[in-house]
PDB file of C-alpha atoms and ligand atoms in Angstrom:
ATOM      1  CA  UNK A 415      17.965  49.680  47.686  1.00 69.00           C
ATOM      2  CA  UNK A 416      21.047  49.658  45.273  1.00 81.00           C
ATOM      3  CA  UNK A 417      23.745  49.763  47.581  1.00 92.00           C
ATOM      4  CA  UNK A 418      22.581  46.815  49.907  1.00 98.00           C
ATOM      5  CA  UNK A 419      21.866  44.465  46.879  1.00 97.00           C
ATOM      6  CA  UNK A 420      23.928  41.092  47.054  1.00 97.00           C
ATOM      7  CA  UNK A 421      25.792  42.620  50.397  1.00 98.00           C
ATOM      8  CA  UNK A 422      26.229  39.877  53.232  1.00 98.00           C
ATOM      9  CA  UNK A 423      24.616  41.318  56.084  1.00 98.00           C
ATOM     10  CA  UNK A 424      25.163  39.324  59.646  1.00 99.00           C
ATOM     11  CA  UNK A 425      22.659  39.787  62.385  1.00 99.00           C
ATOM     12  CA  UNK A 426      23.427  39.116  65.769  1.00 99.00           C
ATOM     13  CA  UNK A 427      20.002  38.486  67.723  1.00 98.00           C
ATOM     14  CA  UNK A 428      18.087  37.881  64.571  1.00 98.00           C
ATOM     15  CA  UNK A 429      15.393  35.665  66.475  1.00 98.00           C
ATOM     16  CA  UNK A 430      13.325  38.521  67.855  1.00 98.00           C
ATOM     17  CA  UNK A 431      12.506  42.235  68.025  1.00 98.00           C
ATOM     18  CA  UNK A 432      15.009  44.631  66.625  1.00 99.00           C
ATOM     19  CA  UNK A 433      17.177  42.018  64.891  1.00 99.00           C
ATOM     20  CA  UNK A 434      14.057  39.861  63.410  1.00 98.00           C
ATOM     21  CA  UNK A 435      12.793  43.525  62.233  1.00 98.00           C
ATOM     22  CA  UNK A 436      16.231  44.365  60.592  1.00 98.00           C
ATOM     23  CA  UNK A 437      16.436  40.878  58.404  1.00 98.00           C
ATOM     24  CA  UNK A 438      13.242  41.945  57.014  1.00 98.00           C
ATOM     25  CA  UNK A 439      14.345  45.016  55.977  1.00 98.00           C
ATOM     26  CA  UNK A 440      17.889  44.235  55.010  1.00 98.00           C
ATOM     27  CA  UNK A 441      16.144  41.313  52.857  1.00 98.00           C
ATOM     28  CA  UNK A 442      13.542  43.836  50.853  1.00 98.00           C
ATOM     29  CA  UNK A 443      16.978  45.547  50.177  1.00 97.00           C
ATOM     30  CA  UNK A 444      18.027  42.632  48.300  1.00 98.00           C
ATOM     31  CA  UNK A 445      21.063  41.454  50.844  1.00 98.00           C
ATOM     32  CA  UNK A 446      21.888  38.203  51.806  1.00 98.00           C
ATOM     33  CA  UNK A 447      21.898  37.399  55.281  1.00 98.00           C
ATOM     34  CA  UNK A 448      23.439  35.293  58.167  1.00 98.00           C
ATOM     35  CA  UNK A 449      21.128  35.188  60.930  1.00 98.00           C
ATOM     36  CA  UNK A 450      22.691  34.305  64.233  1.00 99.00           C
ATOM     37  CA  UNK A 451      20.867  33.565  67.811  1.00 99.00           C
ATOM     38  CA  UNK A 452      20.238  30.873  69.915  1.00 98.00           C
ATOM     39  CA  UNK A 453      16.612  29.941  69.132  1.00 98.00           C
ATOM     40  CA  UNK A 454      17.436  27.952  65.758  1.00 98.00           C
ATOM     41  CA  UNK A 455      13.617  27.029  65.318  1.00 98.00           C
ATOM     42  CA  UNK A 456      12.730  31.314  65.220  1.00 98.00           C
ATOM     43  CA  UNK A 457      15.256  31.694  62.796  1.00 98.00           C
ATOM     44  CA  UNK A 458      13.984  28.997  60.731  1.00 98.00           C
ATOM     45  CA  UNK A 459      10.894  30.452  60.625  1.00 98.00           C
ATOM     46  CA  UNK A 460      12.209  34.093  59.680  1.00 98.00           C
ATOM     47  CA  UNK A 461      14.374  32.873  57.232  1.00 98.00           C
ATOM     48  CA  UNK A 462      11.272  31.066  55.331  1.00 98.00           C
ATOM     49  CA  UNK A 463       9.615  34.005  55.355  1.00 97.00           C
ATOM     50  CA  UNK A 464      12.316  36.412  53.573  1.00 98.00           C
ATOM     51  CA  UNK A 465      12.999  37.084  49.984  1.00 93.00           C
ATOM     52  CA  UNK A 466      16.822  36.742  49.794  1.00 96.00           C
ATOM     53  CA  UNK A 467      19.531  33.536  50.857  1.00 96.00           C
ATOM     54  CA  UNK A 468      20.022  33.159  54.287  1.00 98.00           C
ATOM     55  CA  UNK A 469      22.686  31.048  56.190  1.00 98.00           C
ATOM     56  CA  UNK A 470      21.589  30.459  59.794  1.00 98.00           C
ATOM     57  CA  UNK A 471      23.962  30.210  62.916  1.00 98.00           C
ATOM     58  CA  UNK A 472      22.865  28.820  66.334  1.00 98.00           C
ATOM     59  CA  UNK A 473      25.057  30.569  68.192  1.00 98.00           C
ATOM     60  CA  UNK A 474      25.225  32.139  71.822  1.00 99.00           C
ATOM     61  CA  UNK A 475      27.570  35.099  71.520  1.00 99.00           C
ATOM     62  CA  UNK A 476      29.147  34.494  75.131  1.00 99.00           C
ATOM     63  CA  UNK A 477      30.924  31.141  74.247  1.00 98.00           C
ATOM     64  CA  UNK A 478      33.873  32.563  72.579  1.00 98.00           C
ATOM     65  CA  UNK A 479      35.014  29.454  70.823  1.00 98.00           C
ATOM     66  CA  UNK A 480      31.823  29.076  69.378  1.00 98.00           C
ATOM     67  CA  UNK A 481      32.153  32.356  68.073  1.00 98.00           C
ATOM     68  CA  UNK A 482      35.029  31.845  66.529  1.00 98.00           C
ATOM     69  CA  UNK A 483      34.352  28.433  65.015  1.00 98.00           C
ATOM     70  CA  UNK A 484      31.313  29.731  63.239  1.00 98.00           C
ATOM     71  CA  UNK A 485      32.684  32.853  61.549  1.00 98.00           C
ATOM     72  CA  UNK A 486      35.709  30.739  60.772  1.00 98.00           C
ATOM     73  CA  UNK A 487      33.735  27.976  59.170  1.00 98.00           C
ATOM     74  CA  UNK A 488      31.098  29.934  57.522  1.00 98.00           C
ATOM     75  CA  UNK A 489      30.943  28.379  53.630  1.00 98.00           C
ATOM     76  CA  UNK A 490      32.605  30.410  51.052  1.00 98.00           C
ATOM     77  CA  UNK A 491      29.765  31.991  49.390  1.00 98.00           C
ATOM     78  CA  UNK A 492      29.245  33.315  52.891  1.00 98.00           C
ATOM     79  CA  UNK A 493      33.148  34.537  54.239  1.00 98.00           C
ATOM     80  CA  UNK A 494      33.173  38.266  52.985  1.00 98.00           C
ATOM     81  CA  UNK A 495      30.330  39.550  55.575  1.00 98.00           C
ATOM     82  CA  UNK A 496      30.152  43.373  54.167  1.00 98.00           C
ATOM     83  CA  UNK A 497      27.833  44.749  57.104  1.00 98.00           C
ATOM     84  CA  UNK A 498      27.781  43.429  60.763  1.00 99.00           C
ATOM     85  CA  UNK A 499      24.857  44.284  63.094  1.00 99.00           C
ATOM     86  CA  UNK A 500      25.739  43.658  66.839  1.00 99.00           C
ATOM     87  CA  UNK A 501      22.284  43.502  67.896  1.00 99.00           C
ATOM     88  CA  UNK A 502      22.514  40.750  70.450  1.00 99.00           C
ATOM     89  CA  UNK A 503      21.503  41.998  74.046  1.00 98.00           C
ATOM     90  CA  UNK A 504      19.595  41.637  77.056  1.00 98.00           C
ATOM     91  CA  UNK A 505      18.863  43.233  80.276  1.00 98.00           C
ATOM     92  CA  UNK A 506      17.874  41.137  83.397  1.00 98.00           C
ATOM     93  CA  UNK A 507      16.243  42.806  86.230  1.00 98.00           C
ATOM     94  CA  UNK A 508      16.127  45.885  87.760  1.00 97.00           C
ATOM     95  CA  UNK A 509      17.011  46.215  91.234  1.00 98.00           C
ATOM     96  CA  UNK A 510      19.804  48.409  93.350  1.00 98.00           C
ATOM     97  CA  UNK A 511      23.503  47.242  93.032  1.00 98.00           C
ATOM     98  CA  UNK A 512      23.919  46.323  96.465  1.00 98.00           C
ATOM     99  CA  UNK A 513      21.138  43.965  96.344  1.00 98.00           C
ATOM    100  CA  UNK A 514      21.689  42.770  92.738  1.00 98.00           C
ATOM    101  CA  UNK A 515      21.907  39.446  91.348  1.00 98.00           C
ATOM    102  CA  UNK A 516      25.122  38.363  90.228  1.00 98.00           C
ATOM    103  CA  UNK A 517      24.108  35.651  87.609  1.00 98.00           C
ATOM    104  CA  UNK A 518      22.267  38.799  85.968  1.00 98.00           C
ATOM    105  CA  UNK A 519      24.932  40.635  85.971  1.00 98.00           C
ATOM    106  CA  UNK A 520      27.438  38.083  84.346  1.00 98.00           C
ATOM    107  CA  UNK A 521      24.752  37.625  81.904  1.00 98.00           C
ATOM    108  CA  UNK A 522      24.556  41.163  80.789  1.00 99.00           C
ATOM    109  CA  UNK A 523      28.143  41.296  80.900  1.00 99.00           C
ATOM    110  CA  UNK A 524      28.900  38.333  78.880  1.00 99.00           C
ATOM    111  CA  UNK A 525      26.350  39.260  75.860  1.00 99.00           C
ATOM    112  CA  UNK A 526      26.357  42.649  75.771  1.00 99.00           C
ATOM    113  CA  UNK A 527      29.979  43.693  76.100  1.00 99.00           C
ATOM    114  CA  UNK A 528      31.977  40.227  75.829  1.00 99.00           C
ATOM    115  CA  UNK A 529      29.622  38.794  73.027  1.00 99.00           C
ATOM    116  CA  UNK A 530      29.962  42.213  70.995  1.00 99.00           C
ATOM    117  CA  UNK A 531      33.635  41.958  71.400  1.00 99.00           C
ATOM    118  CA  UNK A 532      33.858  38.101  70.435  1.00 99.00           C
ATOM    119  CA  UNK A 533      31.891  38.635  67.060  1.00 99.00           C
ATOM    120  CA  UNK A 534      33.376  41.890  66.169  1.00 99.00           C
ATOM    121  CA  UNK A 535      37.080  40.348  66.680  1.00 99.00           C
ATOM    122  CA  UNK A 536      36.144  36.948  64.490  1.00 98.00           C
ATOM    123  CA  UNK A 537      34.726  39.572  61.929  1.00 99.00           C
ATOM    124  CA  UNK A 538      36.325  42.440  61.631  1.00 99.00           C
ATOM    125  CA  UNK A 539      40.024  41.303  60.363  1.00 98.00           C
ATOM    126  CA  UNK A 540      37.993  39.655  56.916  1.00 98.00           C
ATOM    127  CA  UNK A 541      37.005  43.212  56.387  1.00 98.00           C
ATOM    128  CA  UNK A 542      40.221  44.914  56.979  1.00 98.00           C
ATOM    129  CA  UNK A 543      41.860  42.237  54.834  1.00 98.00           C
ATOM    130  CA  UNK A 544      38.940  42.717  52.044  1.00 98.00           C
ATOM    131  CA  UNK A 545      38.857  46.762  52.641  1.00 98.00           C
ATOM    132  CA  UNK A 546      35.428  47.121  53.072  1.00 98.00           C
ATOM    133  CA  UNK A 547      32.783  46.651  56.065  1.00 98.00           C
ATOM    134  CA  UNK A 548      30.688  48.308  58.164  1.00 98.00           C
ATOM    135  CA  UNK A 549      30.000  47.548  61.747  1.00 99.00           C
ATOM    136  CA  UNK A 550      26.727  48.493  63.318  1.00 99.00           C
ATOM    137  CA  UNK A 551      26.656  48.174  67.192  1.00 99.00           C
ATOM    138  CA  UNK A 552      23.206  48.555  68.799  1.00 99.00           C
ATOM    139  CA  UNK A 553      23.624  50.511  71.961  1.00 99.00           C
ATOM    140  CA  UNK A 554      20.779  52.223  73.913  1.00 98.00           C
ATOM    141  CA  UNK A 555      19.883  55.759  75.649  1.00 98.00           C
ATOM    142  CA  UNK A 556      21.285  53.466  78.766  1.00 98.00           C
ATOM    143  CA  UNK A 557      24.454  54.085  77.096  1.00 98.00           C
ATOM    144  CA  UNK A 558      24.123  57.742  77.361  1.00 98.00           C
ATOM    145  CA  UNK A 559      22.117  58.149  81.132  1.00 98.00           C
ATOM    146  CA  UNK A 560      22.150  55.990  83.937  1.00 98.00           C
ATOM    147  CA  UNK A 561      18.463  55.509  85.491  1.00 98.00           C
ATOM    148  CA  UNK A 562      17.511  54.161  88.656  1.00 98.00           C
ATOM    149  CA  UNK A 563      18.246  50.143  89.301  1.00 98.00           C
ATOM    150  CA  UNK A 564      19.599  50.418  85.711  1.00 98.00           C
ATOM    151  CA  UNK A 565      23.223  50.192  87.145  1.00 98.00           C
ATOM    152  CA  UNK A 566      24.752  47.416  85.261  1.00 98.00           C
ATOM    153  CA  UNK A 567      22.590  47.140  82.386  1.00 98.00           C
ATOM    154  CA  UNK A 568      23.423  51.102  81.634  1.00 98.00           C
ATOM    155  CA  UNK A 569      27.134  50.107  82.082  1.00 99.00           C
ATOM    156  CA  UNK A 570      27.115  47.440  79.406  1.00 99.00           C
ATOM    157  CA  UNK A 571      25.643  49.922  77.213  1.00 99.00           C
ATOM    158  CA  UNK A 572      28.263  52.833  78.191  1.00 99.00           C
ATOM    159  CA  UNK A 573      30.597  49.999  77.412  1.00 99.00           C
ATOM    160  CA  UNK A 574      29.025  49.402  74.049  1.00 99.00           C
ATOM    161  CA  UNK A 575      29.477  53.099  73.342  1.00 99.00           C
ATOM    162  CA  UNK A 576      33.023  53.338  74.283  1.00 99.00           C
ATOM    163  CA  UNK A 577      33.570  50.156  72.033  1.00 99.00           C
ATOM    164  CA  UNK A 578      32.127  51.942  68.763  1.00 99.00           C
ATOM    165  CA  UNK A 579      33.825  54.963  69.583  1.00 98.00           C
ATOM    166  CA  UNK A 580      37.011  52.766  69.853  1.00 98.00           C
ATOM    167  CA  UNK A 581      36.362  50.447  66.661  1.00 98.00           C
ATOM    168  CA  UNK A 582      35.809  53.920  65.044  1.00 98.00           C
ATOM    169  CA  UNK A 583      39.288  55.198  66.006  1.00 98.00           C
ATOM    170  CA  UNK A 584      40.841  51.771  65.415  1.00 98.00           C
ATOM    171  CA  UNK A 585      39.508  51.716  61.976  1.00 98.00           C
ATOM    172  CA  UNK A 586      39.936  55.494  60.972  1.00 98.00           C
ATOM    173  CA  UNK A 587      42.708  54.410  58.427  1.00 98.00           C
ATOM    174  CA  UNK A 588      40.566  51.862  56.687  1.00 98.00           C
ATOM    175  CA  UNK A 589      37.251  52.090  54.348  1.00 98.00           C
ATOM    176  CA  UNK A 590      35.383  50.338  57.270  1.00 98.00           C
ATOM    177  CA  UNK A 591      32.499  52.245  58.813  1.00 98.00           C
ATOM    178  CA  UNK A 592      31.587  51.901  62.428  1.00 99.00           C
ATOM    179  CA  UNK A 593      28.017  53.322  63.816  1.00 99.00           C
ATOM    180  CA  UNK A 594      26.250  53.318  66.932  1.00 99.00           C
ATOM    181  CA  UNK A 595      22.111  53.335  67.238  1.00 98.00           C
ATOM    182  CA  UNK A 596      21.031  53.994  70.551  1.00 98.00           C
ATOM    183  CA  UNK A 597      17.292  53.466  71.001  1.00 98.00           C
ATOM    184  CA  UNK A 598      14.954  54.483  73.694  1.00 98.00           C
ATOM    185  CA  UNK A 599      11.931  52.629  74.339  1.00 98.00           C
ATOM    186  CA  UNK A 600      11.236  49.780  71.883  1.00 98.00           C
ATOM    187  CA  UNK A 601       8.620  47.198  72.304  1.00 98.00           C
ATOM    188  CA  UNK A 602       9.992  44.026  71.787  1.00 98.00           C
ATOM    189  CA  UNK A 603      10.679  41.050  73.985  1.00 98.00           C
ATOM    190  CA  UNK A 604      13.313  42.911  75.679  1.00 98.00           C
ATOM    191  CA  UNK A 605      11.259  43.768  78.594  1.00 98.00           C
ATOM    192  CA  UNK A 606       9.606  40.656  78.933  1.00 98.00           C
ATOM    193  CA  UNK A 607      13.349  39.036  79.113  1.00 98.00           C
ATOM    194  CA  UNK A 608      14.387  41.857  81.634  1.00 98.00           C
ATOM    195  CA  UNK A 609      11.755  40.663  83.862  1.00 98.00           C
ATOM    196  CA  UNK A 610      12.375  37.049  83.582  1.00 98.00           C
ATOM    197  CA  UNK A 611       8.714  36.253  81.550  1.00 98.00           C
ATOM    198  CA  UNK A 612       6.322  38.530  83.826  1.00 98.00           C
ATOM    199  CA  UNK A 613       4.345  39.808  80.702  1.00 98.00           C
ATOM    200  CA  UNK A 614       2.109  42.146  83.025  1.00 98.00           C
ATOM    201  CA  UNK A 615       5.385  43.749  84.281  1.00 97.00           C
ATOM    202  CA  UNK A 616       6.313  43.610  80.661  1.00 98.00           C
ATOM    203  CA  UNK A 617       3.233  45.198  79.185  1.00 97.00           C
ATOM    204  CA  UNK A 618       3.235  48.035  82.194  1.00 97.00           C
ATOM    205  CA  UNK A 619       6.737  49.843  80.656  1.00 97.00           C
ATOM    206  CA  UNK A 620       4.846  50.768  77.246  1.00 97.00           C
ATOM    207  CA  UNK A 621       1.293  51.370  79.323  1.00 97.00           C
ATOM    208  CA  UNK A 622       0.404  54.896  78.131  1.00 97.00           C
ATOM    209  CA  UNK A 623       3.346  55.648  75.333  1.00 97.00           C
ATOM    210  CA  UNK A 624       3.751  54.878  71.908  1.00 98.00           C
ATOM    211  CA  UNK A 625       7.046  53.246  71.909  1.00 98.00           C
ATOM    212  CA  UNK A 626       9.002  52.559  69.033  1.00 98.00           C
ATOM    213  CA  UNK A 627       8.640  49.401  67.204  1.00 98.00           C
ATOM    214  CA  UNK A 628      11.748  46.644  65.950  1.00 98.00           C
ATOM    215  CA  UNK A 629      10.986  48.043  62.376  1.00 98.00           C
ATOM    216  CA  UNK A 630      11.659  51.676  63.476  1.00 98.00           C
ATOM    217  CA  UNK A 631      14.895  50.737  64.654  1.00 99.00           C
ATOM    218  CA  UNK A 632      15.538  48.468  61.610  1.00 99.00           C
ATOM    219  CA  UNK A 633      14.487  51.240  59.000  1.00 98.00           C
ATOM    220  CA  UNK A 634      17.113  52.988  60.580  1.00 98.00           C
ATOM    221  CA  UNK A 635      19.754  50.343  60.610  1.00 98.00           C
ATOM    222  CA  UNK A 636      18.977  49.873  56.778  1.00 98.00           C
ATOM    223  CA  UNK A 637      19.136  53.858  56.274  1.00 98.00           C
ATOM    224  CA  UNK A 638      22.729  53.891  58.209  1.00 98.00           C
ATOM    225  CA  UNK A 639      24.032  51.061  56.090  1.00 98.00           C
ATOM    226  CA  UNK A 640      23.077  52.315  52.559  1.00 98.00           C
ATOM    227  CA  UNK A 641      24.216  55.717  52.983  1.00 98.00           C
ATOM    228  CA  UNK A 642      27.524  56.262  50.420  1.00 97.00           C
ATOM    229  CA  UNK A 643      30.450  54.766  51.476  1.00 96.00           C
ATOM    230  CA  UNK A 644      32.057  58.043  52.408  1.00 97.00           C
ATOM    231  CA  UNK A 645      29.506  59.094  54.862  1.00 98.00           C
ATOM    232  CA  UNK A 646      29.841  57.431  57.949  1.00 98.00           C
ATOM    233  CA  UNK A 647      26.849  58.147  60.555  1.00 98.00           C
ATOM    234  CA  UNK A 648      28.603  58.226  63.636  1.00 98.00           C
ATOM    235  CA  UNK A 649      26.077  57.571  66.544  1.00 98.00           C
ATOM    236  CA  UNK A 650      22.299  58.288  66.757  1.00 98.00           C
ATOM    237  CA  UNK A 651      19.523  58.281  69.549  1.00 98.00           C
ATOM    238  CA  UNK A 652      16.182  57.376  68.730  1.00 98.00           C
ATOM    239  CA  UNK A 653      13.260  58.187  71.001  1.00 98.00           C
ATOM    240  CA  UNK A 654       9.720  57.820  71.012  1.00 98.00           C
ATOM    241  CA  UNK A 655       7.994  61.058  70.846  1.00 98.00           C
ATOM    242  CA  UNK A 656       6.701  60.811  74.539  1.00 98.00           C
ATOM    243  CA  UNK A 657       9.971  60.315  75.896  1.00 98.00           C
ATOM    244  CA  UNK A 658      12.565  62.960  76.334  1.00 98.00           C
ATOM    245  CA  UNK A 659      15.510  61.330  78.520  1.00 98.00           C
ATOM    246  CA  UNK A 660      15.843  57.585  79.874  1.00 97.00           C
ATOM    247  CA  UNK A 661      13.640  58.643  82.621  1.00 97.00           C
ATOM    248  CA  UNK A 662      11.262  61.374  81.247  1.00 98.00           C
ATOM    249  CA  UNK A 663       8.257  59.930  79.847  1.00 98.00           C
ATOM    250  CA  UNK A 664       5.219  61.149  78.832  1.00 98.00           C
ATOM    251  CA  UNK A 665       2.865  58.289  80.239  1.00 97.00           C
ATOM    252  CA  UNK A 666      -1.205  59.074  79.347  1.00 94.00           C
ATOM    253  CA  UNK A 667      -3.248  57.913  82.230  1.00 82.00           C
TER     254      UNK A 667
HETATM  255  P1  LIG B1252      14.633  41.200  72.397  1.00 76.46           P
HETATM  256  O1  LIG B1252      14.724  40.590  73.452  1.00 76.46           O
HETATM  257  O2  LIG B1252      13.472  41.143  71.310  1.00 76.46           O
HETATM  258  O3  LIG B1252      15.820  40.512  71.374  1.00 76.46           O
HETATM  259  C1  LIG B1252      16.688  40.056  71.871  1.00 76.46           C
HETATM  260  C2  LIG B1252      17.824  39.723  70.757  1.00 76.46           C
HETATM  261  O4  LIG B1252      19.282  39.183  71.532  1.00 76.46           O
HETATM  262  C3  LIG B1252      17.206  38.133  70.564  1.00 76.46           C
HETATM  263  O5  LIG B1252      17.481  37.562  69.307  1.00 76.46           O
HETATM  264  C4  LIG B1252      18.211  37.006  71.648  1.00 76.46           C
HETATM  265  O6  LIG B1252      18.372  35.474  70.699  1.00 76.46           O
HETATM  266  C5  LIG B1252      19.560  37.567  71.493  1.00 76.46           C
HETATM  267  N1  LIG B1252      20.161  37.048  72.170  1.00 76.46           N
HETATM  268  C6  LIG B1252      20.338  37.257  73.501  1.00 76.46           C
HETATM  269  N2  LIG B1252      21.164  36.687  74.077  1.00 76.46           N
HETATM  270  C7  LIG B1252      22.023  36.017  73.059  1.00 76.46           C
HETATM  271  C8  LIG B1252      22.986  34.994  72.804  1.00 76.46           C
HETATM  272  N3  LIG B1252      23.820  34.941  74.421  1.00 76.46           N
HETATM  273  N4  LIG B1252      23.617  34.815  72.227  1.00 76.46           N
HETATM  274  C9  LIG B1252      22.921  34.978  70.739  1.00 76.46           C
HETATM  275  N5  LIG B1252      22.067  35.914  70.918  1.00 76.46           N
HETATM  276  C10 LIG B1252      21.525  36.383  72.267  1.00 76.46           C
HETATM  277  O7  LIG B1252      15.424  42.626  72.533  1.00 76.46           O
HETATM  278  P2  LIG B1252      15.667  43.725  71.161  1.00 76.46           P
HETATM  279  O8  LIG B1252      15.080  43.332  69.934  1.00 76.46           O
HETATM  280  O9  LIG B1252      14.803  44.986  71.589  1.00 76.46           O
HETATM  281  O10 LIG B1252      17.189  43.891  71.509  1.00 76.46           O
HETATM  282  C11 LIG B1252      18.097  43.987  70.557  1.00 76.46           C
HETATM  283  C12 LIG B1252      19.290  44.686  71.237  1.00 76.46           C
HETATM  284  O11 LIG B1252      18.512  46.565  71.443  1.00 76.46           O
HETATM  285  C13 LIG B1252      19.740  44.974  72.474  1.00 76.46           C
HETATM  286  O12 LIG B1252      21.240  45.096  72.557  1.00 76.46           O
HETATM  287  C14 LIG B1252      19.320  45.539  73.460  1.00 76.46           C
HETATM  288  O13 LIG B1252      19.926  45.986  74.293  1.00 76.46           O
HETATM  289  C15 LIG B1252      19.261  46.870  72.553  1.00 76.46           C
HETATM  290  N6  LIG B1252      18.037  48.330  72.946  1.00 76.46           N
HETATM  291  C16 LIG B1252      16.343  47.875  73.153  1.00 76.46           C
HETATM  292  C17 LIG B1252      15.998  48.582  73.486  1.00 76.46           C
HETATM  293  C18 LIG B1252      14.431  48.336  73.831  1.00 76.46           C
HETATM  294  O14 LIG B1252      13.471  49.026  74.679  1.00 76.46           O
HETATM  295  N7  LIG B1252      13.846  47.159  73.671  1.00 76.46           N
HETATM  296  C19 LIG B1252      16.089  49.610  73.813  1.00 76.46           C
HETATM  297  C20 LIG B1252      17.909  50.188  73.647  1.00 76.46           C
HETATM  298  C21 LIG B1252      18.963  49.388  73.017  1.00 76.46           C
HETATM  299  P3  LIG B1252      17.987  34.247  71.229  1.00 76.46           P
HETATM  300  O15 LIG B1252      17.323  34.736  73.059  1.00 76.46           O
HETATM  301  O16 LIG B1252      17.193  33.325  70.501  1.00 76.46           O
HETATM  302  O17 LIG B1252      19.623  33.772  71.483  1.00 76.46           O
HETATM  303  C1  LIG B1253      16.603  49.389  76.574  1.00 76.46           C
HETATM  304  C2  LIG B1253      16.140  50.693  76.745  1.00 76.46           C
HETATM  305  O1  LIG B1253      15.691  52.647  78.655  1.00 76.46           O
HETATM  306  O2  LIG B1253      15.035  50.178  79.031  1.00 76.46           O
HETATM  307  O3  LIG B1253      17.854  49.826  76.171  1.00 76.46           O
HETATM  308  O4  LIG B1253      17.665  50.669  78.991  1.00 76.46           O
HETATM  309  S1  LIG B1253      16.004  51.234  78.791  1.00 76.46           S
END
């Protein structure tokens, strides 16, 4: 795909799910990849199967100083990031707010909101300076609707939606594009993480429907990134066919 050939793409949360699948699709399109996540072994394995150059960052997006150091310390040939995919994120737990766990809240807020802010703050000035760039934020249907027991996760994804719009406003007088992609149910490690490794509970989430895959979302991300420069896809909601809204899901017995 010509528009992405030799473009430098930074993907956060590339060690699993949507981020991992996006690395594959961008690489197939000829892009060079900066892959970031905490699990470096996963990134090494992923990179060994990709067709194009990769630079790996073992990075916890919650650590502002580490994010700043990692971006400032990129080798010269990796500094000029063209596309930032702010994908790192997670849900922890599913409970009423008044019964919730503050450790879970902090992890979600620190990752989904503050992590996205830290990475964006470190990367966007270079894009502004070079007069080109594209930021693609992975939000969620949970950024449009609030569902029972989803309180804090939904709040973070509503926050991501606000930040996507805010970035688009702030960058309107530059050539930089800002897009938000908001999936419904995607079968990744998301539910395993939400339910602290309980694979039975995680599997139940997707039982009786055909959920989206990481590859479905990755294809959309690459499509958004490869539109002509004057086309800015603003926000996309993508759902499995059997999902009509966050809570209206048709499950076969
Ligand atoms: P996965 O759990 O499969 O992947 C999450 C990724 O985020 C992992 O690579 C993980 O890497 C990374 N990550 C988590 N915390 C951090 C951190 N502190 N620092 C750096 N990286 C981190 O889930 P998905 O692929 O499904 O999730 C990707 C995004 O999509 C998230 O923002 C999620 O909210 C969103 N989303 C998911 C949906 C779904 O149904 N699956 C639906 C809508 C949106 P590591 O642990 O190695 O650091
Ligand atoms: C992930 C999808 O519906 O579990 O953002 O919030 S949902």
